[in-house]
């Protein structure tokens, strides 16, 4: 419903019938000029204004015109439904009376979604399910994190999955398919026109096949000549099932394309799974370990294109806590190091194939304490499963103690951003930080505190897919605790810590929120170092004095506002990750929706073929 320009109007009821509208008006008292607005079921994007006059009902159709304006037949055009209603509340201009009193929706009456609104939602789910083979929580996470990108994809490619879509076939072949089998009026198919990359609709009527060209404007909207414009081919088809819009008759049953009829399990079009069940990671601008490209060249890679989004279709198979040494091949390539030892590239052999992994190898000369630390990190990671958190695949106790994790081959966020400044847009950073907020919201819900959230600990699978890593300092809180009290201060990342951590050694999800603010600052300054050359104690004085870091040059105002909220001094007043994720999400959606749709074919409007 969010795309509906009337959604904000308190007298708008959505897709209700004429008699339901009359019922609402009756209950509201039948005063002269009492009115409500509802969705028009027949003309997409249009409305109906229902008005009471003299104890009678009057219903006026409001049509959405090709240029995007709205009007009642014979009346003036208005830029939106709100403007139209305001106009008629001052001037009847041909209506039976002026609009005097809005019939307000009651709090327990939600706006009823229309056939296209729910279709869109279902399409989104169906598309994600089919394309990436996702279900349940993984599907929800995919939809939340990538909704704007998915909507664009559906707008441009969803018809490919429809039974009536036959791809690039000649006009004669279209006719042959329509003439074979039963030939009820309205039976139809959509095909790619051979030369031009535009679409044609072929339908049978009175045993004759008619061909129509589907027109597309510069922004990719599809329409029949003089007809209503739609974002997608499939919406146009759904509409033509209800209204002929210039065709000889409305569309009837689909002439089913052979591939769908065979009911082959639809393997993801964009995700090529190897014989071993392992999908190689898609291209990334830099640092991709595997150059194999599984994503069409004309679109950006999405997190779900990578096997790292949801690698466990059979969780018991891969996620064994103890991994045998024989299952593990360790490369000499070092991905990084620390005082515990180093992280190496490797391959894990499983029953269903091979998986690229990162192996944290503990140095043998390390004392018992470090070993215990690594075991604790493994225990924590083992309990977590979220697409935006690096997954632990298991522990291998062999020549060294080794923690085996899924691979995030594009490396730490701060390094990636500082070396790829020119290739990474602000929208890209917003998308990545939204994913981090989703991972942190999950940790908050599970009652875990991370205690070391920083851009260096956000690893990238590719340019569009981030995962939180390094759970070396993390703690699981008890059911009744909302913070962890450290007995002694250790080697702490002070610049990322909230005042209560430093002053009282108290760690909670709220102190992770403070660190999230610093991580945002690092990201929007393309891997800059927070608080410049200041030392820990100086930073503490800076914060206590009420100062905060300035807005990075490329950072949008709204994101800086959120950062400063994360740096609220009192943890009681600081937002939690539920609120932070909501803010990140709404900003991510707003900037991604504004970005130009990709791959929208511009075609000249030509007459019907
Ligand atoms: P850590 O001690 O966990 O911060 O790891 C040290 C470095 O190893 C990180 O900064 C990364 O460069 C690399 N690394 C750790 N985990 C992974 C992983 N799962 N995938 C790829 N690189 C990793």
Coordinates of C-alpha atoms and ligand atoms in Angstrom, one line a residue:
X1 CA 0.0 0.0 0.0
X2 CA 3.0 2.3 0.5
X3 CA 2.9 3.2 -3.2
X4 CA -0.7 4.3 -3.0
X5 CA -0.8 8.2 -2.9
X6 CA -4.1 8.0 -1.0
X7 CA -2.7 5.8 1.8
X8 CA -2.2 8.7 4.1
X9 CA -5.8 10.1 3.8
X10 CA -8.0 9.3 6.9
X11 CA -11.1 9.0 4.7
X12 CA -9.5 6.4 2.3
X13 CA -10.7 2.8 2.7
X14 CA -8.7 1.0 0.0
X15 CA -10.3 -1.7 -2.1
X16 CA -13.8 -1.9 -0.7
X17 CA -16.9 -2.5 -2.7
X18 CA -19.7 0.0 -3.5
X19 CA -22.1 -1.5 -0.9
X20 CA -19.4 -1.5 1.8
X21 CA -18.8 2.1 1.1
X22 CA -22.5 2.8 1.4
X23 CA -22.6 0.9 4.7
X24 CA -19.8 3.1 6.1
X25 CA -21.6 6.3 5.0
X26 CA -24.8 5.0 6.6
X27 CA -23.1 4.3 9.9
X28 CA -21.5 7.8 9.8
X29 CA -24.9 9.5 9.7
X30 CA -25.8 10.3 6.0
X31 CA -25.2 14.0 6.4
X32 CA -25.2 16.0 3.2
X33 CA -21.7 16.2 1.8
X34 CA -20.4 13.2 3.8
X35 CA -17.8 11.5 1.7
X36 CA -15.1 8.8 1.5
X37 CA -12.5 7.6 -1.0
X38 CA -11.9 4.0 -2.2
X39 CA -9.8 2.2 -4.7
X40 CA -11.2 1.7 -8.1
X41 CA -11.2 -2.0 -8.9
X42 CA -11.5 -1.6 -12.6
X43 CA -9.0 1.1 -13.5
X44 CA -5.7 0.5 -11.9
X45 CA -4.4 3.6 -10.0
X46 CA -7.9 5.1 -10.1
X47 CA -10.3 5.8 -7.2
X48 CA -14.0 6.2 -6.5
X49 CA -15.4 9.1 -4.5
X50 CA -18.6 8.2 -2.7
X51 CA -20.7 11.1 -1.5
X52 CA -24.0 11.5 0.3
X53 CA -26.6 14.1 -0.8
X54 CA -30.2 14.1 0.2
X55 CA -30.0 10.7 1.8
X56 CA -28.8 9.2 -1.5
X57 CA -25.4 7.9 -2.5
X58 CA -23.4 9.2 -5.5
X59 CA -20.3 7.5 -6.8
X60 CA -17.8 9.3 -9.0
X61 CA -14.9 7.5 -10.8
X62 CA -11.6 9.2 -10.5
X63 CA -9.3 8.2 -13.3
X64 CA -5.5 8.2 -13.3
X65 CA -4.4 9.6 -16.6
X66 CA -1.3 8.8 -18.6
X67 CA 0.5 11.9 -17.5
X68 CA 0.0 10.8 -13.8
X69 CA -2.8 13.3 -13.0
X70 CA -6.2 12.5 -11.6
X71 CA -9.6 13.7 -12.7
X72 CA -13.3 13.0 -12.5
X73 CA -14.7 12.6 -16.0
X74 CA -15.3 16.1 -17.4
X75 CA -13.6 17.8 -14.4
X76 CA -10.3 19.5 -13.9
X77 CA -7.0 17.5 -13.5
X78 CA -5.3 17.3 -10.1
X79 CA -1.8 16.1 -9.2
X80 CA -3.0 13.7 -6.5
X81 CA -6.2 12.3 -4.8
X82 CA -5.7 14.6 -1.8
X83 CA -5.5 17.7 -4.0
X84 CA -8.6 16.5 -5.9
X85 CA -10.6 16.1 -2.7
X86 CA -9.5 19.4 -1.4
X87 CA -10.6 21.1 -4.6
X88 CA -14.1 19.6 -4.4
X89 CA -14.4 20.5 -0.8
X90 CA -14.4 24.2 -1.9
X91 CA -16.1 23.9 -5.3
X92 CA -18.7 21.4 -6.3
X93 CA -17.7 21.9 -10.0
X94 CA -20.4 19.6 -11.4
X95 CA -20.7 17.2 -8.4
X96 CA -24.0 16.9 -6.6
X97 CA -22.6 19.0 -3.8
X98 CA -19.4 20.1 -2.2
X99 CA -17.4 17.6 -0.1
X100 CA -18.3 18.7 3.4
X101 CA -17.5 16.1 6.0
X102 CA -14.9 13.2 5.6
X103 CA -16.3 9.8 6.7
X104 CA -13.2 8.8 8.8
X105 CA -11.9 5.3 8.9
X106 CA -12.1 3.8 12.4
X107 CA -8.9 2.8 14.1
X108 CA -9.9 -0.9 13.8
X109 CA -10.6 -0.6 10.0
X110 CA -7.3 -0.9 8.1
X111 CA -7.0 0.2 4.5
X112 CA -8.0 -2.9 2.5
X113 CA -5.3 -3.9 0.0
X114 CA -6.4 -4.2 -3.6
X115 CA -5.9 -7.1 -5.9
X116 CA -2.7 -5.5 -7.3
X117 CA -1.3 -4.6 -3.8
X118 CA -1.5 -8.2 -2.6
X119 CA -0.3 -9.5 -6.0
X120 CA 2.8 -7.3 -5.7
X121 CA 3.5 -8.7 -2.2
X122 CA 2.9 -12.3 -3.3
X123 CA 5.1 -11.7 -6.4
X124 CA 7.9 -10.5 -4.2
X125 CA 7.7 -13.6 -2.0
X126 CA 7.3 -16.0 -4.9
X127 CA 10.2 -14.4 -6.7
X128 CA 12.6 -14.7 -3.8
X129 CA 11.5 -18.2 -3.1
X130 CA 12.0 -19.3 -6.7
X131 CA 15.1 -17.4 -7.5
X132 CA 17.1 -18.1 -4.5
X133 CA 15.4 -21.1 -3.0
X134 CA 14.8 -19.3 0.3
X135 CA 12.2 -19.9 2.9
X136 CA 11.2 -18.9 6.4
X137 CA 13.4 -16.4 8.3
X138 CA 16.0 -16.3 5.5
X139 CA 13.3 -15.2 3.0
X140 CA 12.0 -12.5 5.4
X141 CA 15.5 -11.2 5.9
X142 CA 16.1 -11.1 2.1
X143 CA 12.9 -9.2 1.6
X144 CA 13.5 -6.7 4.3
X145 CA 17.1 -6.0 3.4
X146 CA 16.6 -5.8 -0.4
X147 CA 13.0 -4.7 -0.9
X148 CA 13.7 -1.7 -3.2
X149 CA 16.1 -3.7 -5.3
X150 CA 13.7 -6.6 -5.5
X151 CA 10.8 -4.4 -6.5
X152 CA 12.9 -3.1 -9.4
X153 CA 13.9 -6.6 -10.4
X154 CA 10.3 -7.8 -10.4
X155 CA 9.3 -4.8 -12.4
X156 CA 11.8 -5.7 -15.1
X157 CA 12.0 -9.5 -15.0
X158 CA 9.2 -11.2 -13.1
X159 CA 7.2 -12.0 -16.3
X160 CA 10.0 -14.5 -17.2
X161 CA 8.6 -16.7 -14.5
X162 CA 5.0 -16.6 -15.7
X163 CA 3.4 -19.5 -17.5
X164 CA 2.1 -17.2 -20.3
X165 CA 5.6 -15.9 -21.1
X166 CA 7.2 -17.7 -24.0
X167 CA 10.4 -15.8 -24.5
X168 CA 11.8 -15.1 -27.9
X169 CA 9.7 -16.9 -30.4
X170 CA 8.6 -15.8 -33.9
X171 CA 5.1 -14.6 -34.5
X172 CA 4.3 -17.8 -36.5
X173 CA 5.5 -19.9 -33.7
X174 CA 3.2 -18.0 -31.3
X175 CA 0.3 -18.7 -33.6
X176 CA 1.2 -22.4 -33.8
X177 CA 1.2 -22.6 -30.0
X178 CA -2.1 -20.8 -29.7
X179 CA -3.8 -23.0 -32.4
X180 CA -2.6 -26.2 -30.8
X181 CA -5.0 -27.8 -28.3
X182 CA -8.3 -26.1 -27.3
X183 CA -8.9 -22.6 -28.5
X184 CA -11.1 -20.7 -26.1
X185 CA -11.5 -16.9 -26.8
X186 CA -9.0 -14.9 -24.8
X187 CA -6.3 -17.6 -24.6
X188 CA -3.1 -15.7 -24.8
X189 CA 0.7 -15.6 -24.6
X190 CA 3.4 -12.9 -24.3
X191 CA 6.6 -13.2 -26.4
X192 CA 9.7 -11.2 -27.0
X193 CA 9.6 -9.5 -30.4
X194 CA 12.6 -10.8 -32.3
X195 CA 14.3 -7.7 -33.5
X196 CA 13.5 -5.0 -31.1
X197 CA 13.6 -6.2 -27.6
X198 CA 10.0 -5.2 -27.0
X199 CA 7.1 -7.4 -26.2
X200 CA 4.1 -8.6 -28.1
X201 CA 0.8 -10.1 -26.9
X202 CA -0.8 -12.8 -29.0
X203 CA -4.4 -13.9 -28.3
X204 CA -7.0 -16.0 -29.9
X205 CA -10.5 -14.9 -30.6
X206 CA -13.1 -16.5 -32.8
X207 CA -10.4 -19.0 -33.9
X208 CA -8.2 -16.2 -35.2
X209 CA -4.9 -15.1 -33.6
X210 CA -4.5 -11.3 -33.0
X211 CA -1.1 -9.8 -32.2
X212 CA -0.7 -6.6 -30.2
X213 CA 2.5 -4.8 -29.5
X214 CA 3.1 -3.9 -25.8
X215 CA 4.5 -0.4 -25.7
X216 CA 7.0 0.8 -23.2
X217 CA 7.9 4.4 -22.3
X218 CA 11.3 5.7 -21.4
X219 CA 10.9 4.8 -17.8
X220 CA 10.0 1.2 -18.7
X221 CA 6.3 1.4 -18.0
X222 CA 4.2 -0.9 -20.1
X223 CA 0.9 -0.1 -21.8
X224 CA -1.5 -0.7 -24.7
X225 CA -1.9 2.2 -27.0
X226 CA -4.0 4.8 -25.2
X227 CA -4.2 2.5 -22.2
X228 CA -3.3 2.6 -18.6
X229 CA 0.4 2.4 -17.8
X230 CA 1.9 -0.2 -15.5
X231 CA 5.2 -0.7 -13.9
X232 CA 5.4 -4.3 -15.0
X233 CA 4.3 -6.6 -17.9
X234 CA 2.6 -8.9 -15.4
X235 CA 0.5 -6.1 -14.0
X236 CA -0.6 -5.1 -17.4
X237 CA -1.6 -8.8 -18.1
X238 CA -3.5 -9.0 -14.9
X239 CA -5.3 -5.8 -15.8
X240 CA -6.1 -6.9 -19.3
X241 CA -7.8 -9.9 -17.7
X242 CA -10.3 -7.5 -16.3
X243 CA -10.6 -4.8 -18.9
X244 CA -10.0 -5.1 -22.7
X245 CA -8.3 -1.7 -23.0
X246 CA -8.5 -1.8 -26.8
X247 CA -8.1 -5.6 -27.3
X248 CA -10.9 -7.6 -29.0
X249 CA -11.7 -9.2 -25.7
X250 CA -10.3 -9.5 -22.2
X251 CA -7.5 -12.0 -21.6
X252 CA -8.6 -15.5 -20.7
X253 CA -6.5 -18.5 -19.9
X254 CA -2.8 -18.6 -20.4
X255 CA -1.3 -20.6 -23.3
X256 CA 1.1 -22.3 -21.0
X257 CA 4.7 -22.3 -22.0
X258 CA 6.2 -25.8 -22.2
X259 CA 8.9 -25.3 -19.6
X260 CA 6.4 -24.5 -16.9
X261 CA 4.1 -27.3 -18.0
X262 CA 6.8 -29.8 -17.6
X263 CA 6.9 -28.7 -13.9
X264 CA 10.7 -28.8 -13.8
X265 CA 11.7 -27.5 -10.4
X266 CA 12.5 -23.9 -11.3
X267 CA 16.1 -23.6 -10.5
X268 CA 17.2 -20.1 -9.8
X269 CA 17.8 -18.2 -13.0
X270 CA 20.5 -16.1 -11.4
X271 CA 22.1 -18.6 -9.1
X272 CA 23.9 -21.4 -10.8
X273 CA 24.5 -24.3 -8.4
X274 CA 27.5 -26.4 -9.2
X275 CA 27.4 -30.2 -9.3
X276 CA 28.6 -30.3 -5.8
X277 CA 25.7 -28.1 -4.6
X278 CA 28.1 -25.2 -4.0
X279 CA 27.3 -21.9 -5.6
X280 CA 30.4 -19.9 -6.2
X281 CA 30.2 -16.3 -4.9
X282 CA 29.2 -13.7 -7.5
X283 CA 31.5 -10.9 -8.8
X284 CA 32.5 -8.1 -6.5
X285 CA 34.3 -5.0 -7.5
X286 CA 37.4 -6.0 -5.7
X287 CA 39.0 -8.7 -3.7
X288 CA 36.6 -11.4 -4.9
X289 CA 38.3 -14.8 -4.6
X290 CA 36.3 -16.4 -7.2
X291 CA 35.7 -14.6 -10.5
X292 CA 32.8 -16.8 -11.6
X293 CA 29.8 -14.6 -12.4
X294 CA 26.4 -15.9 -11.7
X295 CA 24.5 -12.7 -11.9
X296 CA 23.3 -11.2 -15.2
X297 CA 25.7 -8.4 -16.3
X298 CA 22.9 -5.8 -16.3
X299 CA 22.1 -5.9 -12.7
X300 CA 23.9 -5.4 -9.4
X301 CA 24.8 -8.4 -7.3
X302 CA 22.4 -9.0 -4.3
X303 CA 23.3 -10.7 -1.1
X304 CA 21.0 -13.7 -1.9
X305 CA 23.1 -14.4 -5.1
X306 CA 25.8 -15.6 -2.8
X307 CA 25.7 -19.1 -1.2
X308 CA 26.8 -17.3 2.0
X309 CA 23.2 -15.9 2.4
X310 CA 21.7 -19.2 3.5
X311 CA 24.1 -22.0 3.0
X312 CA 22.3 -24.5 5.3
X313 CA 19.4 -26.1 3.6
X314 CA 20.2 -29.1 5.8
X315 CA 21.6 -27.5 8.9
X316 CA 22.7 -30.8 10.5
X317 CA 24.9 -31.6 7.5
X318 CA 27.2 -28.7 7.4
X319 CA 27.0 -27.2 10.9
X320 CA 28.8 -29.9 12.8
X321 CA 30.6 -28.5 15.8
X322 CA 33.6 -30.8 15.4
X323 CA 35.2 -30.9 12.0
X324 CA 37.6 -33.7 11.0
X325 CA 41.0 -32.7 9.9
X326 CA 40.5 -34.8 6.7
X327 CA 37.6 -32.6 5.7
X328 CA 39.7 -29.5 5.7
X329 CA 42.1 -28.2 3.1
X330 CA 44.1 -25.2 4.3
X331 CA 45.6 -22.8 1.9
X332 CA 48.9 -21.0 2.6
X333 CA 47.1 -17.7 1.8
X334 CA 46.7 -15.6 5.0
X335 CA 43.6 -13.5 5.2
X336 CA 44.6 -11.7 8.4
X337 CA 46.3 -12.1 11.7
X338 CA 46.1 -11.2 15.3
X339 CA 48.0 -12.2 18.6
X340 CA 46.0 -15.4 18.7
X341 CA 47.5 -16.6 15.4
X342 CA 46.3 -16.1 11.9
X343 CA 43.3 -16.5 9.6
X344 CA 43.8 -18.6 6.5
X345 CA 41.9 -19.4 3.4
X346 CA 40.6 -23.0 3.1
X347 CA 38.1 -25.4 1.7
X348 CA 35.7 -27.6 3.7
X349 CA 34.6 -30.8 2.2
X350 CA 31.0 -31.8 3.1
X351 CA 28.6 -34.5 1.9
X352 CA 27.0 -32.1 -0.5
X353 CA 30.1 -30.4 -1.9
X354 CA 32.9 -28.0 -1.1
X355 CA 32.6 -24.7 0.7
X356 CA 35.2 -21.8 0.8
X357 CA 36.0 -21.2 4.4
X358 CA 38.2 -18.9 6.6
X359 CA 40.1 -20.8 9.2
X360 CA 41.2 -19.1 12.4
X361 CA 44.4 -21.0 13.3
X362 CA 45.5 -20.7 16.9
X363 CA 49.3 -20.5 17.4
X364 CA 50.5 -23.5 19.3
X365 CA 52.6 -21.6 21.7
X366 CA 49.6 -19.7 22.9
X367 CA 48.8 -20.0 26.6
X368 CA 45.7 -21.7 27.9
X369 CA 43.8 -18.5 28.4
X370 CA 43.8 -17.7 24.6
X371 CA 42.7 -21.2 23.9
X372 CA 39.8 -20.8 26.2
X373 CA 39.0 -17.5 24.6
X374 CA 38.7 -19.1 21.2
X375 CA 36.5 -21.9 22.6
X376 CA 34.2 -19.2 24.1
X377 CA 34.1 -17.4 20.7
X378 CA 33.2 -20.7 19.1
X379 CA 30.4 -21.4 21.6
X380 CA 28.9 -18.0 21.0
X381 CA 29.1 -18.2 17.2
X382 CA 27.6 -21.7 17.2
X383 CA 24.4 -20.3 18.7
X384 CA 23.9 -17.6 16.0
X385 CA 22.4 -18.0 12.6
X386 CA 21.6 -14.9 10.6
X387 CA 22.6 -13.9 7.1
X388 CA 24.3 -10.8 8.3
X389 CA 26.5 -12.5 10.9
X390 CA 29.6 -14.6 9.9
X391 CA 28.6 -18.2 10.5
X392 CA 30.8 -20.7 12.3
X393 CA 30.9 -24.0 10.6
X394 CA 32.8 -25.8 13.4
X395 CA 36.0 -26.4 15.4
X396 CA 38.8 -28.6 14.2
X397 CA 41.1 -29.9 16.8
X398 CA 44.3 -31.1 15.0
X399 CA 47.8 -29.9 14.7
X400 CA 46.4 -26.6 16.0
X401 CA 43.0 -25.6 17.3
X402 CA 41.1 -24.1 14.4
X403 CA 37.9 -22.2 14.1
X404 CA 36.2 -22.8 10.7
X405 CA 34.0 -20.0 9.5
X406 CA 32.3 -19.1 6.3
X407 CA 34.3 -17.0 4.0
X408 CA 33.8 -13.3 3.5
X409 CA 36.3 -12.8 0.7
X410 CA 36.0 -9.1 0.1
X411 CA 37.5 -8.4 3.6
X412 CA 36.9 -5.8 6.3
X413 CA 34.6 -2.9 5.5
X414 CA 37.0 -0.1 6.5
X415 CA 39.7 -1.4 4.1
X416 CA 37.3 -2.1 1.3
X417 CA 35.9 1.4 1.5
X418 CA 39.2 3.1 1.6
X419 CA 40.6 1.2 -1.4
X420 CA 37.3 1.4 -3.5
X421 CA 36.2 5.0 -2.8
X422 CA 35.4 5.7 -6.4
X423 CA 33.3 2.6 -6.9
X424 CA 31.1 2.8 -3.8
X425 CA 28.1 5.1 -3.7
X426 CA 26.5 6.5 -0.5
X427 CA 23.4 4.3 -1.3
X428 CA 25.7 1.3 -1.3
X429 CA 27.0 2.2 2.2
X430 CA 23.5 2.8 3.4
X431 CA 22.5 -0.7 2.2
X432 CA 25.5 -2.3 3.9
X433 CA 25.0 -0.5 7.2
X434 CA 21.3 -1.4 7.1
X435 CA 22.4 -5.1 6.9
X436 CA 24.7 -4.6 9.9
X437 CA 21.8 -3.1 11.8
X438 CA 19.7 -6.2 10.9
X439 CA 22.5 -8.5 12.2
X440 CA 22.7 -6.4 15.4
X441 CA 19.0 -6.4 15.9
X442 CA 19.1 -10.2 15.8
X443 CA 21.9 -10.2 18.4
X444 CA 19.9 -7.8 20.6
X445 CA 16.8 -10.2 20.3
X446 CA 19.0 -13.2 21.3
X447 CA 20.4 -11.2 24.2
X448 CA 24.0 -11.3 23.1
X449 CA 26.3 -8.3 23.4
X450 CA 29.0 -8.0 20.8
X451 CA 31.4 -5.6 22.5
X452 CA 33.7 -5.1 19.5
X453 CA 31.5 -3.8 16.8
X454 CA 33.7 -1.7 14.4
X455 CA 34.1 -1.3 10.7
X456 CA 37.2 -3.6 10.9
X457 CA 34.9 -6.4 12.2
X458 CA 32.3 -6.0 9.5
X459 CA 33.4 -8.3 6.7
X460 CA 32.2 -8.2 3.2
X461 CA 31.2 -11.2 1.1
X462 CA 31.0 -8.8 -1.8
X463 CA 30.3 -5.2 -2.4
X464 CA 26.6 -5.5 -1.5
X465 CA 26.7 -8.0 1.3
X466 CA 28.1 -7.4 4.8
X467 CA 28.5 -9.7 7.8
X468 CA 29.4 -9.0 11.4
X469 CA 32.4 -10.9 12.7
X470 CA 34.8 -11.3 15.5
X471 CA 32.9 -12.5 18.5
X472 CA 36.1 -12.8 20.7
X473 CA 34.8 -10.3 23.2
X474 CA 31.1 -11.2 22.9
X475 CA 28.9 -12.4 25.8
X476 CA 25.6 -14.1 26.1
X477 CA 23.5 -12.3 28.8
X478 CA 21.5 -14.2 31.3
X479 CA 17.7 -14.2 30.8
X480 CA 17.2 -11.5 33.5
X481 CA 20.3 -9.4 32.8
X482 CA 20.4 -6.5 30.5
X483 CA 24.1 -5.8 30.8
X484 CA 27.4 -7.6 31.3
X485 CA 29.7 -6.3 34.0
X486 CA 33.4 -6.7 33.2
X487 CA 35.5 -7.4 36.3
X488 CA 38.6 -5.8 34.9
X489 CA 39.3 -3.6 32.0
X490 CA 41.3 -5.3 29.2
X491 CA 42.7 -4.2 25.9
X492 CA 39.6 -2.4 25.0
X493 CA 38.7 -0.5 21.8
X494 CA 38.0 2.7 23.8
X495 CA 37.1 4.9 20.8
X496 CA 34.2 2.5 20.0
X497 CA 33.0 2.3 23.6
X498 CA 30.0 4.1 25.2
X499 CA 30.7 6.1 28.4
X500 CA 29.1 3.5 30.7
X501 CA 31.5 0.8 29.4
X502 CA 34.5 2.9 30.2
X503 CA 33.2 4.4 33.5
X504 CA 31.3 1.4 34.9
X505 CA 32.4 -1.6 32.8
X506 CA 28.8 -2.1 31.9
X507 CA 28.1 -3.6 28.5
X508 CA 24.7 -4.0 26.9
X509 CA 23.0 -3.9 23.5
X510 CA 22.7 -0.2 24.1
X511 CA 26.5 0.1 24.3
X512 CA 26.7 -1.9 21.1
X513 CA 24.4 0.9 19.6
X514 CA 27.1 3.5 20.5
X515 CA 29.7 1.3 18.6
X516 CA 27.3 1.1 15.7
X517 CA 27.3 4.9 15.5
X518 CA 31.1 4.9 15.4
X519 CA 31.0 2.1 12.7
X520 CA 28.6 4.3 10.7
X521 CA 30.9 7.2 11.0
X522 CA 33.8 5.0 9.7
X523 CA 31.7 3.7 6.8
X524 CA 30.5 7.1 5.7
X525 CA 34.0 8.5 5.9
X526 CA 35.1 5.7 3.6
X527 CA 37.2 3.9 6.2
X528 CA 38.4 7.0 8.1
X529 CA 39.9 6.7 11.6
X530 CA 37.5 8.0 14.3
X531 CA 38.7 10.9 16.5
X532 CA 41.7 11.4 14.3
X533 CA 44.9 11.3 16.4
X534 CA 43.3 11.6 19.8
X535 CA 44.3 9.1 22.5
X536 CA 41.7 7.2 24.6
X537 CA 41.7 9.5 27.6
X538 CA 41.4 12.6 25.3
X539 CA 38.4 11.0 23.6
X540 CA 36.8 10.4 27.0
X541 CA 37.2 14.1 27.9
X542 CA 35.8 15.1 24.5
X543 CA 32.7 13.0 25.0
X544 CA 32.2 14.0 28.6
X545 CA 32.4 17.6 27.5
X546 CA 29.4 17.0 25.2
X547 CA 31.3 17.0 21.9
X548 CA 30.8 14.5 19.2
X549 CA 32.5 13.7 15.9
X550 CA 31.5 15.9 12.9
X551 CA 29.5 14.7 10.0
X552 CA 31.8 13.0 7.4
X553 CA 31.9 14.9 4.1
X554 CA 29.8 12.4 2.1
X555 CA 27.4 11.5 4.8
X556 CA 23.7 12.3 4.4
X557 CA 22.2 14.5 7.1
X558 CA 19.7 11.8 8.1
X559 CA 22.5 9.3 8.7
X560 CA 24.4 11.8 10.8
X561 CA 21.3 12.5 12.9
X562 CA 21.0 8.7 13.5
X563 CA 24.8 8.5 14.4
X564 CA 24.3 11.3 17.0
X565 CA 21.3 9.5 18.4
X566 CA 23.5 6.4 18.8
X567 CA 25.9 8.7 20.8
X568 CA 23.3 9.7 23.3
X569 CA 25.2 9.9 26.6
X570 CA 22.7 8.1 28.8
X571 CA 22.1 4.6 27.7
X572 CA 18.5 4.7 29.0
X573 CA 17.8 7.4 26.4
X574 CA 19.7 5.9 23.5
X575 CA 17.7 4.0 20.9
X576 CA 17.9 0.2 20.8
X577 CA 18.7 -1.8 17.6
X578 CA 15.0 -2.3 16.9
X579 CA 14.7 1.5 16.5
X580 CA 18.1 1.9 14.8
X581 CA 17.2 -0.8 12.2
X582 CA 13.9 0.9 11.6
X583 CA 15.6 4.2 10.9
X584 CA 18.2 2.6 8.7
X585 CA 15.5 0.7 6.8
X586 CA 13.3 3.7 6.0
X587 CA 16.3 5.7 4.9
X588 CA 17.6 2.8 2.8
X589 CA 14.2 2.4 1.1
X590 CA 13.9 6.1 0.4
X591 CA 17.3 6.4 -1.3
X592 CA 17.1 3.1 -3.2
X593 CA 13.6 4.0 -4.5
X594 CA 14.8 7.3 -5.8
X595 CA 17.7 5.7 -7.7
X596 CA 17.0 5.2 -11.4
X597 CA 15.6 1.8 -12.3
X598 CA 18.2 -0.3 -14.0
X599 CA 17.7 -2.0 -17.4
X600 CA 14.4 -0.2 -18.1
X601 CA 14.1 -0.6 -21.8
X602 CA 13.2 2.6 -23.5
X603 CA 11.1 2.0 -26.6
X604 CA 9.3 4.3 -28.9
X605 CA 5.5 4.2 -28.7
X606 CA 4.4 2.7 -32.0
X607 CA 0.9 1.8 -33.1
X608 CA -0.5 -1.7 -32.8
X609 CA 1.0 -4.3 -35.0
Ligands
LIG1 P1 39.8 -11.4 13.6 O1 40.8 -11.7 14.6 O2 38.6 -12.3 13.7 O3 39.4 -10.0 13.5 O4 40.4 -11.8 12.1 C1 41.5 -11.1 11.6 C2 41.4 -10.9 10.1 O5 41.2 -12.1 9.4 C3 40.2 -10.0 9.7 O6 40.5 -8.7 9.8 C4 39.9 -10.5 8.3 O7 40.8 -9.8 7.4 C5 40.3 -11.9 8.3 N1 39.1 -12.8 8.5 C6 38.6 -13.1 9.7 N2 37.5 -13.9 9.5 C7 37.3 -14.0 8.2 C8 36.3 -14.6 7.4 N3 35.3 -15.2 7.9 N4 36.4 -14.4 6.0 C9 37.4 -13.7 5.5 N5 38.3 -13.1 6.2 C10 38.3 -13.2 7.6

